[in-house]
mmCIF file of C-alpha atoms in Angstrom:
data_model
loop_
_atom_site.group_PDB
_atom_site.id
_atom_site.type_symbol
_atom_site.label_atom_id
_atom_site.label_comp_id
_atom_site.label_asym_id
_atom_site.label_seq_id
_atom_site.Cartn_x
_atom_site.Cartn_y
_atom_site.Cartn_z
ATOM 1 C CA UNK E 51 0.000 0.000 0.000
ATOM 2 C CA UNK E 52 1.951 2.981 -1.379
ATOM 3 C CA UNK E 53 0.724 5.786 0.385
ATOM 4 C CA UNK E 54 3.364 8.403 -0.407
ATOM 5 C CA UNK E 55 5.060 8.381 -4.239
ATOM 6 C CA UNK E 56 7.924 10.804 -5.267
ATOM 7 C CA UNK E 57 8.197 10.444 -8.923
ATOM 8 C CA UNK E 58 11.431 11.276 -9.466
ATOM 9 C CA UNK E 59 14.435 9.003 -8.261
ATOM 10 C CA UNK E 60 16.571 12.045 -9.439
ATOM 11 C CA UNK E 61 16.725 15.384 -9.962
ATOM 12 C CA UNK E 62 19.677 18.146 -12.017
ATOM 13 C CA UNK E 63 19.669 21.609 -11.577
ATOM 14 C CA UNK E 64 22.437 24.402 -12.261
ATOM 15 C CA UNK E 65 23.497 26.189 -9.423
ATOM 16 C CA UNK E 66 21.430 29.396 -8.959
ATOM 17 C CA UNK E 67 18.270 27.612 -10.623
ATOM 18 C CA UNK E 68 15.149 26.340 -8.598
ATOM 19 C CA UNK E 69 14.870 23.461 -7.929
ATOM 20 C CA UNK E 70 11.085 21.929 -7.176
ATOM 21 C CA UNK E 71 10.812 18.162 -5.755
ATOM 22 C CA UNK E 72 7.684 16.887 -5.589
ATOM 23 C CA UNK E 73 5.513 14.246 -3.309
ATOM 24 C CA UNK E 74 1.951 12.738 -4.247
ATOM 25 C CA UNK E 75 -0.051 11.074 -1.688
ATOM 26 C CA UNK E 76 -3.177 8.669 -1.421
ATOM 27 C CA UNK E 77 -4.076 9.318 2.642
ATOM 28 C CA UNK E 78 -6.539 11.908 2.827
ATOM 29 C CA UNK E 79 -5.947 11.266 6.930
ATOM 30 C CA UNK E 80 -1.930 13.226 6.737
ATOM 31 C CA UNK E 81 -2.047 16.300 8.280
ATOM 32 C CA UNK E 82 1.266 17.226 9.076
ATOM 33 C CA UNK E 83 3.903 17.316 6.144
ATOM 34 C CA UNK E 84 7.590 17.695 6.346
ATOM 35 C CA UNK E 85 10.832 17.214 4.055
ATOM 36 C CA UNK E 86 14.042 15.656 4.976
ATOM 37 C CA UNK E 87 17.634 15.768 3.407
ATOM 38 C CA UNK E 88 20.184 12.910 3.654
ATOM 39 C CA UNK E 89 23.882 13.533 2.704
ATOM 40 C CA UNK E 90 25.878 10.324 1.881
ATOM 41 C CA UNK E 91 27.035 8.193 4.799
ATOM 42 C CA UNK E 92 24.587 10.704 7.528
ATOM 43 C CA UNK E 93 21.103 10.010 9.268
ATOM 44 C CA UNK E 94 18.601 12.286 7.361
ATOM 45 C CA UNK E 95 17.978 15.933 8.893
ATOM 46 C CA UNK E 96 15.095 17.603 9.470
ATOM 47 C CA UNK E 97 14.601 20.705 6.468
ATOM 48 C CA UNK E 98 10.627 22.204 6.630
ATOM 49 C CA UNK E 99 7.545 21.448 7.586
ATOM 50 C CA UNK E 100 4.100 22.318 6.757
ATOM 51 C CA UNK E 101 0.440 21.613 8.830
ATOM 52 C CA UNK E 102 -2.550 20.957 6.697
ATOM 53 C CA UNK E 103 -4.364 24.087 7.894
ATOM 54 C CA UNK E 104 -1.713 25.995 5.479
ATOM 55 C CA UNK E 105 -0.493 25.916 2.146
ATOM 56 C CA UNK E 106 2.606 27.192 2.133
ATOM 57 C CA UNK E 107 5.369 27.603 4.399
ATOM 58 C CA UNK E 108 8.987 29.707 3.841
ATOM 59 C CA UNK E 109 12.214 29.616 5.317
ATOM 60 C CA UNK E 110 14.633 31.150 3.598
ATOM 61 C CA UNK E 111 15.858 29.957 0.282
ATOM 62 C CA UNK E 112 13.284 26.714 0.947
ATOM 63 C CA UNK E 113 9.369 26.563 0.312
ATOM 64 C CA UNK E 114 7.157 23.806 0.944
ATOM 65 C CA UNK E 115 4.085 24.252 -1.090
ATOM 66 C CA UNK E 116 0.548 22.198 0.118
ATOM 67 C CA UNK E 117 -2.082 21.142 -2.285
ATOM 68 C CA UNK E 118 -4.556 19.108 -0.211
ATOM 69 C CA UNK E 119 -7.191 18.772 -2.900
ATOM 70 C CA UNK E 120 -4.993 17.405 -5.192
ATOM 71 C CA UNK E 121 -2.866 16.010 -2.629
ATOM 72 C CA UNK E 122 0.389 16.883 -3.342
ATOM 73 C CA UNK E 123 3.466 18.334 -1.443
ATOM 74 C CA UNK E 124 6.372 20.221 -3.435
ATOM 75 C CA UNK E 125 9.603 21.797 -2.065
ATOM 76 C CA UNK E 126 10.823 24.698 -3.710
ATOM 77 C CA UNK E 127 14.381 25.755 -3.243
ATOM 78 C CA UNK E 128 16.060 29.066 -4.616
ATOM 79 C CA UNK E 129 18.746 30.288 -5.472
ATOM 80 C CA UNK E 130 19.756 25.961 -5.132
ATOM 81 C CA UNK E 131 23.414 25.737 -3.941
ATOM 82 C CA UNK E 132 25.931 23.210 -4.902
ATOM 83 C CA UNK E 133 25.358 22.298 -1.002
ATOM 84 C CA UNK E 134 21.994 21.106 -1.578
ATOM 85 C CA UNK E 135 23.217 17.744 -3.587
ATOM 86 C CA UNK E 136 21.424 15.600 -1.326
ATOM 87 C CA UNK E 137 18.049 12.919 -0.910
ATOM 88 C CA UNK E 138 15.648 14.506 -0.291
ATOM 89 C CA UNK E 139 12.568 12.128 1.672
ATOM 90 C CA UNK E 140 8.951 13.501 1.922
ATOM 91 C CA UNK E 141 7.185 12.760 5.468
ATOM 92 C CA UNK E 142 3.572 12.553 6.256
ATOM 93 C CA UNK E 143 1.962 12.245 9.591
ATOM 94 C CA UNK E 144 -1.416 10.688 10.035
ATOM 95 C CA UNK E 145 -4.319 12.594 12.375
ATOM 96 C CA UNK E 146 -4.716 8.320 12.513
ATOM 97 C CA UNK E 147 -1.662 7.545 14.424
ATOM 98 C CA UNK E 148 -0.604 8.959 17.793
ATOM 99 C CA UNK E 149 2.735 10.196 18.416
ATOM 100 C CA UNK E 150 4.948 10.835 15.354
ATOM 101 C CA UNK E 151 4.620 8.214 13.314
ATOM 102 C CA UNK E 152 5.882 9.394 10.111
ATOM 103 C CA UNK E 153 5.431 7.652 6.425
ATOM 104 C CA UNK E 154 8.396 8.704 4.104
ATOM 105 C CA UNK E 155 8.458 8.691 0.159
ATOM 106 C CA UNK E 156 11.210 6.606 -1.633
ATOM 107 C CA UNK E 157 13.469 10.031 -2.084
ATOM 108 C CA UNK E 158 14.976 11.918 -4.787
ATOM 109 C CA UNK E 159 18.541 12.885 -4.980
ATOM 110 C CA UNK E 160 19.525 16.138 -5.968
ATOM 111 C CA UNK E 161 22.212 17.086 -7.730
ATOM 112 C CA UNK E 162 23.230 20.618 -8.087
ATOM 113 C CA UNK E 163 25.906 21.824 -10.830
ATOM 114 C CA UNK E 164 28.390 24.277 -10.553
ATOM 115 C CA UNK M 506 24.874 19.139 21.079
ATOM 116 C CA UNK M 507 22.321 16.527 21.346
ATOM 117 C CA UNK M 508 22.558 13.617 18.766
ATOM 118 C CA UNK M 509 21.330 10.062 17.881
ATOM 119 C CA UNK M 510 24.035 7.579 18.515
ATOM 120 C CA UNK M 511 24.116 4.421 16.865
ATOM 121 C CA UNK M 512 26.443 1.641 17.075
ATOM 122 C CA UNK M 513 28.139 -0.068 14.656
ATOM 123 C CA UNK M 514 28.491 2.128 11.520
ATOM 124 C CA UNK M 515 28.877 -0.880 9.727
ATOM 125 C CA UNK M 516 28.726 -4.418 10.296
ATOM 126 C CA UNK M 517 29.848 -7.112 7.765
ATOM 127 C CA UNK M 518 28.080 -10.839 8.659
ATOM 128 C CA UNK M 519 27.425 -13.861 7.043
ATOM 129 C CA UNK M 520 23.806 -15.091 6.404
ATOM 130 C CA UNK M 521 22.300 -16.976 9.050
ATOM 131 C CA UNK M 522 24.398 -15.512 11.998
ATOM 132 C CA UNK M 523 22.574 -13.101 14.339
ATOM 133 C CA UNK M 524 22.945 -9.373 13.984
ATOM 134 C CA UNK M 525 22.466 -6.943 16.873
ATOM 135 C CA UNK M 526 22.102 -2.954 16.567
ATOM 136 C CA UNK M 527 22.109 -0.132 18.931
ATOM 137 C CA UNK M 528 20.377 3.203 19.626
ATOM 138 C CA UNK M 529 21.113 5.705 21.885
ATOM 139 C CA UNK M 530 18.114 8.365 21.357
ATOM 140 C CA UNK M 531 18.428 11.865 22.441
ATOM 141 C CA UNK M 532 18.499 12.239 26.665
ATOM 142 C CA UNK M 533 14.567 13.526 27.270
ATOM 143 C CA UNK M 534 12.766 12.219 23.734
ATOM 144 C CA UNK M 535 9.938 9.757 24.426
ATOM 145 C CA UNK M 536 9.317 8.115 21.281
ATOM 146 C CA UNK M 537 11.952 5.837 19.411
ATOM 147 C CA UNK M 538 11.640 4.892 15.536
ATOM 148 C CA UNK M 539 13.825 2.186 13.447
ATOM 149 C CA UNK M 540 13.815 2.721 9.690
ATOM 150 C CA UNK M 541 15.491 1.079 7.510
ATOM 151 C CA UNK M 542 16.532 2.320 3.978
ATOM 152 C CA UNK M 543 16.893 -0.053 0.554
ATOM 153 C CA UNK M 544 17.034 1.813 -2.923
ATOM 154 C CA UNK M 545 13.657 0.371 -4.137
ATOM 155 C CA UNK M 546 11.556 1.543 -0.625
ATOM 156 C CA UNK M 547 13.105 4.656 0.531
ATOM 157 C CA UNK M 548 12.695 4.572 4.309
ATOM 158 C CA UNK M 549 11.025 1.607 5.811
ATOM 159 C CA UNK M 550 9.467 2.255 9.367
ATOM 160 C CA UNK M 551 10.118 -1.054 11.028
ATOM 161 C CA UNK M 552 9.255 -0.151 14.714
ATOM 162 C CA UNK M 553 8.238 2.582 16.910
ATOM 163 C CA UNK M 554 8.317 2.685 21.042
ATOM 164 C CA UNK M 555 6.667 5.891 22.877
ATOM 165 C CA UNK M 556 7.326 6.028 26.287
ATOM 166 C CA UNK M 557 9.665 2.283 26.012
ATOM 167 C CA UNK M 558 6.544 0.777 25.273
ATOM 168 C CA UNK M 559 6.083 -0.808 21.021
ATOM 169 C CA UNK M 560 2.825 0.985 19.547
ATOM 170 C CA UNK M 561 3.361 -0.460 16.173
ATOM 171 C CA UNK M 562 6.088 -3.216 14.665
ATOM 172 C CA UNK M 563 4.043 -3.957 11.944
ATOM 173 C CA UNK M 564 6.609 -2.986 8.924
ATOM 174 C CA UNK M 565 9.119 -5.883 10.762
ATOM 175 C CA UNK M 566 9.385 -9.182 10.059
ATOM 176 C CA UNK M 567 8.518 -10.779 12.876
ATOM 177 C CA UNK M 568 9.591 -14.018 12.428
ATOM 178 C CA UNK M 569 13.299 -12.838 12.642
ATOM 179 C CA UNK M 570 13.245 -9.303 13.757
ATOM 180 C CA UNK M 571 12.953 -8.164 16.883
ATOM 181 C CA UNK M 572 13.184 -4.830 18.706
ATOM 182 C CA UNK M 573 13.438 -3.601 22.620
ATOM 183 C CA UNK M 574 13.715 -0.980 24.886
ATOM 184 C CA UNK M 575 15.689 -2.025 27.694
ATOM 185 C CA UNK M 576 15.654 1.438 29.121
ATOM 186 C CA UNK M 577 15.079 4.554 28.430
ATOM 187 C CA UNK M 578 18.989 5.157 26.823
ATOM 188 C CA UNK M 579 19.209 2.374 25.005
ATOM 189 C CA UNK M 580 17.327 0.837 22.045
ATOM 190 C CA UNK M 581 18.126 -2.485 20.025
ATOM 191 C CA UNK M 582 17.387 -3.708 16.943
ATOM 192 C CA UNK M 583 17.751 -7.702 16.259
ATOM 193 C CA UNK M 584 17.895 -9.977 13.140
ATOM 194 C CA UNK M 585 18.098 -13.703 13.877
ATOM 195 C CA UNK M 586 18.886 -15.132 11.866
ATOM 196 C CA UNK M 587 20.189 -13.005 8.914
ATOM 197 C CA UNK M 588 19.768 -12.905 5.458
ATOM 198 C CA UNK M 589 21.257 -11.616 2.244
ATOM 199 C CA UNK M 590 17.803 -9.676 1.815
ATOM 200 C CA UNK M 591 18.512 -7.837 5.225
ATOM 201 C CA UNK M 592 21.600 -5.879 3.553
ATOM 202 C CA UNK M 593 20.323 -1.752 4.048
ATOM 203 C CA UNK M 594 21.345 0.833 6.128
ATOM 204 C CA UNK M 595 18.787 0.928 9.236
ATOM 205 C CA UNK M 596 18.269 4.320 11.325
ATOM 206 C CA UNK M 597 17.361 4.930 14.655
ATOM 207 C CA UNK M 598 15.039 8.297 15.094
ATOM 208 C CA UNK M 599 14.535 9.853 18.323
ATOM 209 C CA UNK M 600 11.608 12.711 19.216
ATOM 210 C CA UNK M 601 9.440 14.385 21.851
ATOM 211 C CA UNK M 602 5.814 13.651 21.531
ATOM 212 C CA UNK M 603 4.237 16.468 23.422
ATOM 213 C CA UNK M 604 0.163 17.885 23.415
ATOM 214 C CA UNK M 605 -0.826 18.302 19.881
ATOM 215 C CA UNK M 606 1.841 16.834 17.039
ATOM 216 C CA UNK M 607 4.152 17.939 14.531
ATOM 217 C CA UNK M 608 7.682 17.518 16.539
ATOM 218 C CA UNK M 609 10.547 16.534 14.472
ATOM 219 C CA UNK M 610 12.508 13.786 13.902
ATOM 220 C CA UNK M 611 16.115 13.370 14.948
ATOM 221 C CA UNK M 612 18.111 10.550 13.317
ATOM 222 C CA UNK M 613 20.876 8.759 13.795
ATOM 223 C CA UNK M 614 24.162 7.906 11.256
ATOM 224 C CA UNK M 615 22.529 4.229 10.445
ATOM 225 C CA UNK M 616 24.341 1.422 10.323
ATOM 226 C CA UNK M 617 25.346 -0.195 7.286
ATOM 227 C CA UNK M 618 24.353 -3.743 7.138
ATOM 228 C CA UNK M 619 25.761 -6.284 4.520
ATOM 229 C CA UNK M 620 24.880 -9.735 5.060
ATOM 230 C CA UNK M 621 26.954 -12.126 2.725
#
């Protein structure tokens, strides 16, 4: 039961481009959205997150976009940075589940050119 | 600075032999999450304890996967016995479930298993 698809194994963008990422979802039950990035050989990090009751959240260079009715999450990032190679993982959080029981999408690495 | 700390980095085995993983989560979270990543699933919750206590284990096998909470500093993660299939990188998570939802995450560096 695939809950959470992102398309896109892979992603290449030049360096001062935006990059977008993208996340599609089936549970109409998430509520709480957030996006990780892994570097090689490191645990993944916590990036931004976004509550259902919004559509949009910014910190700095990095957006996270909401579209519940069509049920998909994008991450925006701009200017992207060589820095930002990295997987990136989409999380959802269920109003189902207690605690913080979060679903993650298969990634997509990022690779940003020089 | 507060971190997940997991022990080994990476651990080489042959199949069949038993396979043992730690987690130390972050001093004061209350919930503990194993994942485990593989190239075709992206990250694989496997279990989750809130408060020591498992509230769901249902993405483990549990015919040869098995995970505790001896105490509140320590977490394990065991495979017995082992099997090519088991090769991934598995992370511990830490967090603080408090009234409401929507803490974060904190992982740990995985460890790299390879089963032969």
């Amino acid at each position: 039961d695939q809950q959470v698809k992102q398309n896109s194994p892979s992603l290449s963008v030049q360096e001062g481009r935006i990059s977008i990422l993208n996340c599609d979802y089936t549970n109409s039950m998430f509520d709480y959205f957030l996006w990780y990035k892994k570097y090689p050989a490191e645990g993944p990090t916590f990036l931004i997150s976004i509550s259902s009751i919004k559509d949009k959240n910014e910190d700095g260079r990095f957006t996270v976009f909401l579209n519940k009715s069509a049920k998909h999450l994008s991450l925006h990032i701009v200017p992207s940075q060589p820095g930002d190679s990295a997987v990136y993982f989409c999380g959802f959080k269920s109003r189902e589940t207690s605690g913080s029981r979060l679903t993650f999408g298969e990634g997509t690495q990022l690779t940003v050119n020089p | 600075d507060a971190r997940v700390t997991q022990t080994p980095r990476h651990k080489v085995t042959e199949m069949g032999q038993e396979v043992t993983m730690r987690c130390q989560p972050i001093l004061g979270h209350n919930t503990v999450f194993w994942y485990r990543q593989t190239m075709m699933q992206g990250l694989e919750l496997l279990a989750y304890f809130r408060n020591r206590a498992p509230l769901d284990d249902s993405g483990m096998p549990k015919d040869r996967f098995s995970a505790e909470m001896p105490d509140a500093t320590l977490a394990t993660l065991k495979i017995q016995p082992s099997e090519p299939r088991d090769s991934a990188v598995y992370f511990c998570a830490s967090g603080l479930v408090t009234k409401g939802r929507g803490e974060k995450l904190f992982f740990g560096s995985g460890t790299q298993l390879s089963v032969l």
